[in-house]
mmCIF file of C-alpha atoms in Angstrom:
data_model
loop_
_atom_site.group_PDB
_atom_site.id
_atom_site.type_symbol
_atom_site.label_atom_id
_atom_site.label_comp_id
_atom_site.label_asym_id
_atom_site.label_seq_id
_atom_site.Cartn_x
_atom_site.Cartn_y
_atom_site.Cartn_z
ATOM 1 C CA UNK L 240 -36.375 90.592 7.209
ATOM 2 C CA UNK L 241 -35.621 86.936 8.497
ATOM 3 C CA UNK L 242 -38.020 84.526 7.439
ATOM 4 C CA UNK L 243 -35.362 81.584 7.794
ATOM 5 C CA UNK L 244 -32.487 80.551 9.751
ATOM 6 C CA UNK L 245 -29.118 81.431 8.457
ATOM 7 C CA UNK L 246 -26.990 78.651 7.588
ATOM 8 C CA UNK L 247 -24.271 80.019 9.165
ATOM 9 C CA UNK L 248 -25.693 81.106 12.120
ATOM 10 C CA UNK L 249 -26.975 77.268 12.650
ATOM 11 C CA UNK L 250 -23.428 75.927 11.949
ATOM 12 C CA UNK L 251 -22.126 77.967 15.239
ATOM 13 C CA UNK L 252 -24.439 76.427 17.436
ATOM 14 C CA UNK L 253 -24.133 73.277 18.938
ATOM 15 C CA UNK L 254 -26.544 69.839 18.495
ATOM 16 C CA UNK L 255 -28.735 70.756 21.347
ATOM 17 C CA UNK L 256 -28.588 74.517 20.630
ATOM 18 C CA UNK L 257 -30.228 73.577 17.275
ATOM 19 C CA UNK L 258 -32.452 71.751 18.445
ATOM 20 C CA UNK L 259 -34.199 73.485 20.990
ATOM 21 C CA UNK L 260 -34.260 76.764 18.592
ATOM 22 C CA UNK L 261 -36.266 74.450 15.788
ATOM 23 C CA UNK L 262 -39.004 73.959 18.094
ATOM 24 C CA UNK L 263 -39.984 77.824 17.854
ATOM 25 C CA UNK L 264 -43.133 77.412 15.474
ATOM 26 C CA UNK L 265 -43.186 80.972 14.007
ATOM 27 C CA UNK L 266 -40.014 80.918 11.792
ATOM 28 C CA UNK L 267 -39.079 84.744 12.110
ATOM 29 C CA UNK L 268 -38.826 84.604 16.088
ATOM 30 C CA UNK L 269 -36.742 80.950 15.236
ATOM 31 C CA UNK L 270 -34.613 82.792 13.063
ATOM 32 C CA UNK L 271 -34.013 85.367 15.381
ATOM 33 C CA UNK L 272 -32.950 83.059 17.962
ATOM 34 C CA UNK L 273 -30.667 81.276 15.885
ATOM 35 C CA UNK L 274 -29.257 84.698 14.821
ATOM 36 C CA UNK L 275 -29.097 86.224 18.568
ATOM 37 C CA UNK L 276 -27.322 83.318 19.922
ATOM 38 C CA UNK L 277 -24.984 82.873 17.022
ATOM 39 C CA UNK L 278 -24.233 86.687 17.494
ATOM 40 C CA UNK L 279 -23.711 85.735 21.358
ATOM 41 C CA UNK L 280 -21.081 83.141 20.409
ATOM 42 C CA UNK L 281 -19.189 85.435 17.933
ATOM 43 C CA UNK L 282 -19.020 88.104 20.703
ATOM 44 C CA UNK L 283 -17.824 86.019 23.379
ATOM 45 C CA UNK L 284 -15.394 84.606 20.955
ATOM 46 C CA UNK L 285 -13.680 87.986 20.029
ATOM 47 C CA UNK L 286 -13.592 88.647 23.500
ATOM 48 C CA UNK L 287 -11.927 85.714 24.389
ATOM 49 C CA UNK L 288 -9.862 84.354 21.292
ATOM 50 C CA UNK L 289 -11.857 81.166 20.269
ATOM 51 C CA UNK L 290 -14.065 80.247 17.445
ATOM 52 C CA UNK L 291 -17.834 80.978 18.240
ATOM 53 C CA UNK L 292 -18.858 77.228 17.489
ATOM 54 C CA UNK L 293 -15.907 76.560 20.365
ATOM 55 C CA UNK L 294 -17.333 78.650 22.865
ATOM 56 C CA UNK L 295 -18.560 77.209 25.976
ATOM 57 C CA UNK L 296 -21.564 77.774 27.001
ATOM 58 C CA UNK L 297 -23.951 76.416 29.923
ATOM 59 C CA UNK L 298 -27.110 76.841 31.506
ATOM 60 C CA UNK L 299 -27.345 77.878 35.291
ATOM 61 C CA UNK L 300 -29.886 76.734 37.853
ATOM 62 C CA UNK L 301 -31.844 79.702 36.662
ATOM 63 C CA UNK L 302 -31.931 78.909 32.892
ATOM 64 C CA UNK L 303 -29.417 82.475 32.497
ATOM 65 C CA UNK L 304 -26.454 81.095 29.736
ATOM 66 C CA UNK L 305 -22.805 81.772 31.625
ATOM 67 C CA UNK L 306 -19.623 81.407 29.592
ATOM 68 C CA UNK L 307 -17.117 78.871 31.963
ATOM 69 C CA UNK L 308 -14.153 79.532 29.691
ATOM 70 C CA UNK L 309 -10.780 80.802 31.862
ATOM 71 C CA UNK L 310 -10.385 84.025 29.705
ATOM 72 C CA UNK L 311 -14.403 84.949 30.374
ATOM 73 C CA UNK L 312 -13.933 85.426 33.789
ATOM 74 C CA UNK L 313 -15.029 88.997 34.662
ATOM 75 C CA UNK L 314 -17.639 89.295 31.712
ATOM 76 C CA UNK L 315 -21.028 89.047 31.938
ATOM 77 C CA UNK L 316 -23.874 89.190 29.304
ATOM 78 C CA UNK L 317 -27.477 89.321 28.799
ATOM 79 C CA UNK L 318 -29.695 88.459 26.011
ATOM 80 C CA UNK L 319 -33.426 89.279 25.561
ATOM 81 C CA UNK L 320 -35.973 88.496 22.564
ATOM 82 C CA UNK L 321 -38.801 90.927 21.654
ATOM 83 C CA UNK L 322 -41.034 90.064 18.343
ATOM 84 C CA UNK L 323 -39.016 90.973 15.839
ATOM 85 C CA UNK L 324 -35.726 92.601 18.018
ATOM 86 C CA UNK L 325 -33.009 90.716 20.077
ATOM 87 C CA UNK L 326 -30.197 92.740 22.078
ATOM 88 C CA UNK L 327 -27.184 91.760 23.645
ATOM 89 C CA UNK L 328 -25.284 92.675 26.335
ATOM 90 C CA UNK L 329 -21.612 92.344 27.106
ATOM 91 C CA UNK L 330 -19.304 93.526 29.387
ATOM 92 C CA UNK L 331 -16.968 93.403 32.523
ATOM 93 C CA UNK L 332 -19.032 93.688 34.902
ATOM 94 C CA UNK L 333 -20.891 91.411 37.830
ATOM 95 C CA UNK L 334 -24.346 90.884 36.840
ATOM 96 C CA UNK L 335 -25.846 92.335 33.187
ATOM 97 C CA UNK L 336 -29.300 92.074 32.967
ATOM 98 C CA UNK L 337 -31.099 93.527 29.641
ATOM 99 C CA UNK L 338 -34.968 93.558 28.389
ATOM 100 C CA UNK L 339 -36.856 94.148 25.605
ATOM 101 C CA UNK L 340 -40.529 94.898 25.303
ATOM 102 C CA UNK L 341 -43.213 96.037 23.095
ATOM 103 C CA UNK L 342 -45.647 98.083 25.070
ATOM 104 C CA UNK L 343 -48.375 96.440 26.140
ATOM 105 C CA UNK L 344 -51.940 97.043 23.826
ATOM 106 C CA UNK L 345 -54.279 96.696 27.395
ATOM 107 C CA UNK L 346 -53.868 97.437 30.510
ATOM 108 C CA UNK L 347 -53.082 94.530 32.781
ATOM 109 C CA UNK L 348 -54.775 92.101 34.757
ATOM 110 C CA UNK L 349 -55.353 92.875 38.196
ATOM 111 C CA UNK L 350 -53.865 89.309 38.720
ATOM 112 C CA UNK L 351 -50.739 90.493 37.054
ATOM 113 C CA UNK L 352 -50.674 93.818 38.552
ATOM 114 C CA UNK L 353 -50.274 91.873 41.988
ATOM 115 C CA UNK L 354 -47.609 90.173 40.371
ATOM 116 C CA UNK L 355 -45.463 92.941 39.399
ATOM 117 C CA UNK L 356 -46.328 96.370 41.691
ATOM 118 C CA UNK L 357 -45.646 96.177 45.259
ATOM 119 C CA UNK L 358 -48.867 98.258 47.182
ATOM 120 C CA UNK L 359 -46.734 101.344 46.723
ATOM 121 C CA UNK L 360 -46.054 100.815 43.280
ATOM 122 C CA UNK L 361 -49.593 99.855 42.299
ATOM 123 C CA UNK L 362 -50.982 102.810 43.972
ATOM 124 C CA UNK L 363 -48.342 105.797 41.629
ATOM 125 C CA UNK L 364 -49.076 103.367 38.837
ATOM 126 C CA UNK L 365 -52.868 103.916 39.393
ATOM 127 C CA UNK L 366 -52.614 107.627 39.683
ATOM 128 C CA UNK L 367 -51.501 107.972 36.380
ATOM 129 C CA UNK L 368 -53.862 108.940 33.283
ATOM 130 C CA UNK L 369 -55.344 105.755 32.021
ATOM 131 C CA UNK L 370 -53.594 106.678 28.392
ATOM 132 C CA UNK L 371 -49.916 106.521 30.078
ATOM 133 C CA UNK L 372 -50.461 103.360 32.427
ATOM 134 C CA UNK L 373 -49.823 100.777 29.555
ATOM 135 C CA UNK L 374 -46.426 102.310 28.908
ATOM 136 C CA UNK L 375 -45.962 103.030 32.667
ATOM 137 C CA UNK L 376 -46.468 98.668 33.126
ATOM 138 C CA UNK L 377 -44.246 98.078 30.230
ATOM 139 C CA UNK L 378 -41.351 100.569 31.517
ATOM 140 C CA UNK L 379 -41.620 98.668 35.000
ATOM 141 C CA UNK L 380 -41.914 95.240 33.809
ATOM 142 C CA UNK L 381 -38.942 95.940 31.477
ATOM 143 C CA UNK L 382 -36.665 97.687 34.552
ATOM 144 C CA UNK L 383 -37.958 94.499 36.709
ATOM 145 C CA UNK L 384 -36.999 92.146 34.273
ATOM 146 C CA UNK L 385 -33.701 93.280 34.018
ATOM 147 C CA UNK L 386 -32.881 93.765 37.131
ATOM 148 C CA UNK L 387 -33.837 90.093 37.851
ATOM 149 C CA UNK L 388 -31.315 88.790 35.300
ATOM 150 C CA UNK L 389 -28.536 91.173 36.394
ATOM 151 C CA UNK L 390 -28.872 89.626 39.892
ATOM 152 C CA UNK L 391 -28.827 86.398 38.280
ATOM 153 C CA UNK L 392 -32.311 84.820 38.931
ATOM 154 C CA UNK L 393 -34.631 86.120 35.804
ATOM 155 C CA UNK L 394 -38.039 85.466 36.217
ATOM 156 C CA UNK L 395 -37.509 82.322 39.314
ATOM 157 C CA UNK L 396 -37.080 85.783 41.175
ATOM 158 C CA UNK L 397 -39.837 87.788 42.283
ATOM 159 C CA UNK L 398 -40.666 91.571 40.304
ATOM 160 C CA UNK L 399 -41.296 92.641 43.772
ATOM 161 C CA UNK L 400 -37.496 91.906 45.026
ATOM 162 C CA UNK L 401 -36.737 95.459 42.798
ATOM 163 C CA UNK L 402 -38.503 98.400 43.326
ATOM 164 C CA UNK L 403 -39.904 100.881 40.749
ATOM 165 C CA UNK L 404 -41.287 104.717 41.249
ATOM 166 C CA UNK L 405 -43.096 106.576 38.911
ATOM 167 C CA UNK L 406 -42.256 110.562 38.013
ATOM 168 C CA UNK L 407 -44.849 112.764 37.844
ATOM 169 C CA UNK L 408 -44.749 112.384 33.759
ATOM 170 C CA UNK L 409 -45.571 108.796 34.359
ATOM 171 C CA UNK L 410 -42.653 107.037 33.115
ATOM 172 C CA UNK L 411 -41.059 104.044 35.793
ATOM 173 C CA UNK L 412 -37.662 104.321 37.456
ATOM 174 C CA UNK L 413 -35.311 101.821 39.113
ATOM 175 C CA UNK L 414 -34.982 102.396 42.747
ATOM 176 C CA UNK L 415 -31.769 101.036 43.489
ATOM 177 C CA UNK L 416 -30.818 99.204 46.962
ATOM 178 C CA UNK L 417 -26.945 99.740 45.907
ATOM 179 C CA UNK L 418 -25.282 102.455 44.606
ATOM 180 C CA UNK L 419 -23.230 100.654 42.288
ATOM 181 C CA UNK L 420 -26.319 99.619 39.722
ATOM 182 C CA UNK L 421 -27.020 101.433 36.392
ATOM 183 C CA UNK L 422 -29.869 101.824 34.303
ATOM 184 C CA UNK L 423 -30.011 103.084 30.939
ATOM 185 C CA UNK L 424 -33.405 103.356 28.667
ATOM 186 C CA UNK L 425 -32.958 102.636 24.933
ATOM 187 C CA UNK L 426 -36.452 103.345 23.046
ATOM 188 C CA UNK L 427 -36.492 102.199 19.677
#
């Protein structure tokens, strides 16, 4: 339970860090974000010998954080925020992209259905049983989400630049354009 920021995790991060975590209004999902990128720090420091408040870290063009230290070179990471969880990932690797979601409570908007489902897509995702499709739209949106960060672009890209299919038990599946990409679920 996390009602308030740490102290310690606000001493790792820097001035503007700080700053742009305290203007999250509901304190538990500011206190997770001071905790998730404190944690971030303290992993990229093990990994490459410095203090977490000394490790670099910068924004991209696409808002994705990138570590520009020498010894990070060959690491990636990931971080994603859902209501009360935050996950990181770390590893060598080129491109780590990782998402979090609560399954939705209605089923989408057409509007955002468009969005998200190529034709194809949108027509499996409508054959399944109205009681699976808000899962079904969660499991895509998560895999989609991912897979945008992992190529480095998060949600500037476009959902319909990765490509989803649906099994017969209605649950959504990457459909990779290279055979060198992984997926792996975690429910929790």
């Amino acid at each position: 339970e996390m009602d308030e920021v740490c102290p310690v995790d606000e001493a790792i991060l820097t001035v503007e860090e700080r700053a742009r975590y305290h203007r999250q209004r509901n304190p538990r999902q500011r206190a997770l974000a001071f905790r998730a990128r404190a944690e971030l720090r303290r992993m990229l420091g093990r990994e490459i010998g410095l203090s977490p408040h000394l490790v670099p870290l910068e924004c991209d063009g696409h808002g994705k954080p990138r570590c520009p230290h020498p010894r990070a070179a060959g690491l990636d990471f990931s971080v994603t925020h859902a209501d009360d969880c935050a996950m990181i990932a770390l590893g060598e690797a080129e491109g780590l992209g990782i998402d979090a979601e609560m399954i939705v409570t209605e089923e989408p908007a057409d509007e955002l259905l468009e969005i998200v489902f190529n034709p194809e897509e949108m027509e499996q995702w409508r054959a399944i049983p109205a009681e699976g499709r808000r899962r079904a739209f969660t499991e895509a949106w998560t895999i989609k989400e991912a897979g945008l960060k992992a190529l480095g672009v998060g949600l500037d890209g476009s959902p319909h630049d990765l490509t989803v299919r649906f099994t017969a038990s209605g649950h959504a599946e990457p459909v990779f354009k290279k055979s060198n990409w992984i997926c792996e679920r975690v429910n929790f």
